[in-house]
PDB file of C-alpha atoms in Angstrom:
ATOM      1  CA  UNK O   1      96.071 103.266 101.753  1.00  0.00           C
ATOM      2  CA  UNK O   2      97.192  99.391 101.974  1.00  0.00           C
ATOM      3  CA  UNK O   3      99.851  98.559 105.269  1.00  0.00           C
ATOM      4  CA  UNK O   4     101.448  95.271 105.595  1.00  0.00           C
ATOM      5  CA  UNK O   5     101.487  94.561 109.476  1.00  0.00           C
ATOM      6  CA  UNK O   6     104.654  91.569 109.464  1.00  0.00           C
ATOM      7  CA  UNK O   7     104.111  90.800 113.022  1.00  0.00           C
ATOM      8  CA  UNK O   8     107.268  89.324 115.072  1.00  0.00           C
ATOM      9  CA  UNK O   9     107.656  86.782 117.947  1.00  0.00           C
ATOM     10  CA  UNK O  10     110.636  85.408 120.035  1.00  0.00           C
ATOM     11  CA  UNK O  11     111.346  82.237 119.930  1.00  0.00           C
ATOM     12  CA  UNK O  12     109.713  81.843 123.913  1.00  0.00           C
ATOM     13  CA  UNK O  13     106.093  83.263 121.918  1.00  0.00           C
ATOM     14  CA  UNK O  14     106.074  80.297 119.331  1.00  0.00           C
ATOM     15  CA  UNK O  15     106.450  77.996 122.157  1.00  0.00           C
ATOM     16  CA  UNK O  16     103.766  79.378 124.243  1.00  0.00           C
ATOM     17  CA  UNK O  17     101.520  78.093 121.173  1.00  0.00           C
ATOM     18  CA  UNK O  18     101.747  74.594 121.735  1.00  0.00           C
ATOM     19  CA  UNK O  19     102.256  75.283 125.811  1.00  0.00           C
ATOM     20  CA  UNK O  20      99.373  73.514 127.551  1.00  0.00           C
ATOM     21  CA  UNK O  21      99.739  76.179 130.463  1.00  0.00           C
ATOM     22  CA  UNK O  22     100.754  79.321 127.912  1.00  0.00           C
ATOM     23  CA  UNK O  23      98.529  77.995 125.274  1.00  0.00           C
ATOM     24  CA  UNK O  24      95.142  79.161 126.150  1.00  0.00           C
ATOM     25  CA  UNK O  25      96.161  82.569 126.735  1.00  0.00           C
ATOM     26  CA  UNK O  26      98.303  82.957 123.664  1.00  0.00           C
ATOM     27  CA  UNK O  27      95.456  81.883 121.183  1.00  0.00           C
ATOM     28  CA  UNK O  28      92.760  84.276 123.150  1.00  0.00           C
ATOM     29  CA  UNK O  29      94.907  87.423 123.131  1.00  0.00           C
ATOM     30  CA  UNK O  30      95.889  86.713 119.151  1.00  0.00           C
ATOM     31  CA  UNK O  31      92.154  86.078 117.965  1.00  0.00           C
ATOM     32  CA  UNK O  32      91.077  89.377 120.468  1.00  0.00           C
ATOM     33  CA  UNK O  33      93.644  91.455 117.913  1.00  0.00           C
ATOM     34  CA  UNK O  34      92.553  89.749 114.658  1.00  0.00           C
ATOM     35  CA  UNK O  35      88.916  89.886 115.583  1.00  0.00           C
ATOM     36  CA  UNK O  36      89.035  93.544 116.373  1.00  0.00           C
ATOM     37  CA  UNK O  37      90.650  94.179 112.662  1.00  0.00           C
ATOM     38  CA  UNK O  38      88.228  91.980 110.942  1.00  0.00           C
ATOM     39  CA  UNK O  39      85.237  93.786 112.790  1.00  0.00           C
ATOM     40  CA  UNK O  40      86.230  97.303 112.082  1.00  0.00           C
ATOM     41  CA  UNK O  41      86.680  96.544 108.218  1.00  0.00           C
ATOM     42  CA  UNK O  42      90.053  96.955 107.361  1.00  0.00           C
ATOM     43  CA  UNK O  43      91.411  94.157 106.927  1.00  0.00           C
ATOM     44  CA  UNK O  44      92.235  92.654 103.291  1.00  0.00           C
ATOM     45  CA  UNK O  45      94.196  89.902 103.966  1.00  0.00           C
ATOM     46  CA  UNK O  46      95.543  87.736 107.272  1.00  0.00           C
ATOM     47  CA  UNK O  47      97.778  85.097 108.195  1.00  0.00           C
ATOM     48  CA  UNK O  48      99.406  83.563 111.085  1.00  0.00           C
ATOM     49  CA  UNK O  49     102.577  81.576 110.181  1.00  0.00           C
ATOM     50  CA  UNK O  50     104.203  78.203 111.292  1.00  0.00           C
ATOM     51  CA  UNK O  51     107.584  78.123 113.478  1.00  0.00           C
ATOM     52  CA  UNK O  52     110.538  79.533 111.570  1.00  0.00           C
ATOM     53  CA  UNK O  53     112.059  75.810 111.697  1.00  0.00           C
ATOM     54  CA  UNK O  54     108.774  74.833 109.294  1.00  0.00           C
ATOM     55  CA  UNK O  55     110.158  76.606 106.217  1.00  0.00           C
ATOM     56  CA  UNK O  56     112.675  76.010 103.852  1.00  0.00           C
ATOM     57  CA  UNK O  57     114.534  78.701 102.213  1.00  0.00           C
ATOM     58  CA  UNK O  58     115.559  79.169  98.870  1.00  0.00           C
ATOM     59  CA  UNK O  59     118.566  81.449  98.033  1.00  0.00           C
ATOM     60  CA  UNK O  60     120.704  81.852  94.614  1.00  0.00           C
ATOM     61  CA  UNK O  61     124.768  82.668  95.193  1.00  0.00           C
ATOM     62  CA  UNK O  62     126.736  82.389  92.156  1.00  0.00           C
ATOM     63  CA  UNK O  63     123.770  81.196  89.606  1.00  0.00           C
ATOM     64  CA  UNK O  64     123.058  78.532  91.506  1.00  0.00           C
ATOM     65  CA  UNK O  65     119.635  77.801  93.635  1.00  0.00           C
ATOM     66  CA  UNK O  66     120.316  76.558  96.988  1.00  0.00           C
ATOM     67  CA  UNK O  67     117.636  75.116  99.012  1.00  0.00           C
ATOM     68  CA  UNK O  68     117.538  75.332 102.922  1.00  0.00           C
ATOM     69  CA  UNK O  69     115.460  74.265 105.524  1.00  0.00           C
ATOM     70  CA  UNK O  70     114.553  76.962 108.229  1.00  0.00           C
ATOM     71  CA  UNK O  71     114.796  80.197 108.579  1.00  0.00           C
ATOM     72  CA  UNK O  72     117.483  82.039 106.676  1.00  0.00           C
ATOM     73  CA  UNK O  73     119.576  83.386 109.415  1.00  0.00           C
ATOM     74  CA  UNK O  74     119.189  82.987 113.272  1.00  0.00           C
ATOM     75  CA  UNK O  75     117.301  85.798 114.658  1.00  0.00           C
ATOM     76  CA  UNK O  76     115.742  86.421 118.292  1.00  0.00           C
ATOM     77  CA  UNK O  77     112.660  87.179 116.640  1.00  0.00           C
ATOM     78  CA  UNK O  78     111.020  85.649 113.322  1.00  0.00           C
ATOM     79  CA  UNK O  79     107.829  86.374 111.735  1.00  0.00           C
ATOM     80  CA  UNK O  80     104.732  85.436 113.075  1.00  0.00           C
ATOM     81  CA  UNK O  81     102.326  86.613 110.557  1.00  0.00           C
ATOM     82  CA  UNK O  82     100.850  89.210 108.848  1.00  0.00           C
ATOM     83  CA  UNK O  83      98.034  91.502 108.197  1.00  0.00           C
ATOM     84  CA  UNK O  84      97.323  93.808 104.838  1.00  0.00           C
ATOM     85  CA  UNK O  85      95.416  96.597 105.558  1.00  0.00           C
ATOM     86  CA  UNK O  86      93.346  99.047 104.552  1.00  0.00           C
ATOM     87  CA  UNK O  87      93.453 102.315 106.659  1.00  0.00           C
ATOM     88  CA  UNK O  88      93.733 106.285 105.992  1.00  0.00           C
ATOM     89  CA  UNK O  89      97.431 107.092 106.859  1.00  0.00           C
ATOM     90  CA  UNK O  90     100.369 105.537 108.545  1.00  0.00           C
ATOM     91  CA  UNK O  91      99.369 107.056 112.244  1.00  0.00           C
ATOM     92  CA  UNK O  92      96.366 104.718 111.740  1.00  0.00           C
ATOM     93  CA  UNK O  93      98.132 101.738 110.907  1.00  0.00           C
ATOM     94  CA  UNK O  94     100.492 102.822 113.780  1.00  0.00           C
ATOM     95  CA  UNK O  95      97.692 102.664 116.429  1.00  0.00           C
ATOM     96  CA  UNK O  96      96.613  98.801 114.960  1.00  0.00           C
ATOM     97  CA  UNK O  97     100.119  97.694 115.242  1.00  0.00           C
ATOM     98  CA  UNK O  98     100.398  98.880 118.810  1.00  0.00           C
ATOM     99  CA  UNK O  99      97.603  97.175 119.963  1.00  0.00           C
ATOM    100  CA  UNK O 100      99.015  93.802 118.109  1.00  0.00           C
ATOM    101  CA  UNK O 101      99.940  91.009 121.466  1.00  0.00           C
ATOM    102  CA  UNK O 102     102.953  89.732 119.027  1.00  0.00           C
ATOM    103  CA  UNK O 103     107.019  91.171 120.308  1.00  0.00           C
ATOM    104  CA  UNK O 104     107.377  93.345 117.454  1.00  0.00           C
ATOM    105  CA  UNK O 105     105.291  94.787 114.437  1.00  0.00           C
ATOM    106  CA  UNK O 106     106.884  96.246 111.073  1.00  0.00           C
ATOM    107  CA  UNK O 107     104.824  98.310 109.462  1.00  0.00           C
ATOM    108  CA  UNK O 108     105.202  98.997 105.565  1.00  0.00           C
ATOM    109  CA  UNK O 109     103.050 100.551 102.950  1.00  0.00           C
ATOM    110  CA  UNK O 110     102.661  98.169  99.832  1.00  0.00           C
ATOM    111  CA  UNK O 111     104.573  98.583  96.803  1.00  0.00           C
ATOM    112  CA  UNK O 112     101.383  98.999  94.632  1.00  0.00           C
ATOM    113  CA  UNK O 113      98.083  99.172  96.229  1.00  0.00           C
ATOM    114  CA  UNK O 114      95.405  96.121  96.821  1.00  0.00           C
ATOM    115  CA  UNK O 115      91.886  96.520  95.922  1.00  0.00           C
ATOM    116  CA  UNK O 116      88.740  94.891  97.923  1.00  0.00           C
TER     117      UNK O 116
END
């Protein structure tokens, strides 16, 4: 069965990836994770995002498109990336997301299933 891992930071873990002193640290416990999916063959699909203040947002109120730049709303914690995988049940997904270095993990089956 197909998981979406959307993997959450705090606004203090998106700075630690441009802190010289944080930096190093940051990067090496992220690629640990991701390397440790990619080995043990679940993973379809994997991507780390840009800082929420990157993005634009688009939105429609009233019929009308409104465009946006940043994040939709001002959270504590914004999405860091994300991970589709493949894995038996949700306990197994469960165990992946609590070994993932990010603040908080959401994990969700997909709506209709992804094929290798």
């Amino acid at each position: 069965m197909n998981y979406t891992l959307l993997m959450y930071e705090s606004t203090e873990d998106f700075a630690k990836r441009i802190d010289p002193i944080h930096k190093e640290a940051y990067v090496a416990s992220w690629t640990h994770y991701v390397t440790a999916m990619i080995d043990s063959g679940i993973v379809i699909s994997t991507a780390g995002l840009q800082s929420p203040e990157t993005g634009t947002t688009l939105s429609r109120k009233g019929g009308e498109l409104l465009v946006q730049d940043g994040p939709i709303t001002e959270t504590k914690e914004h999405i860091g990336g994300l991970a589709i995988i493949d894995v038996p049940d949700l306990d197994t997904a469960l165990e992946w997301a609590a070994r993932c270095p990010g603040s908080s993990v959401e994990v969700r089956p997909t709506l209709y299933p992804i094929s290798k």
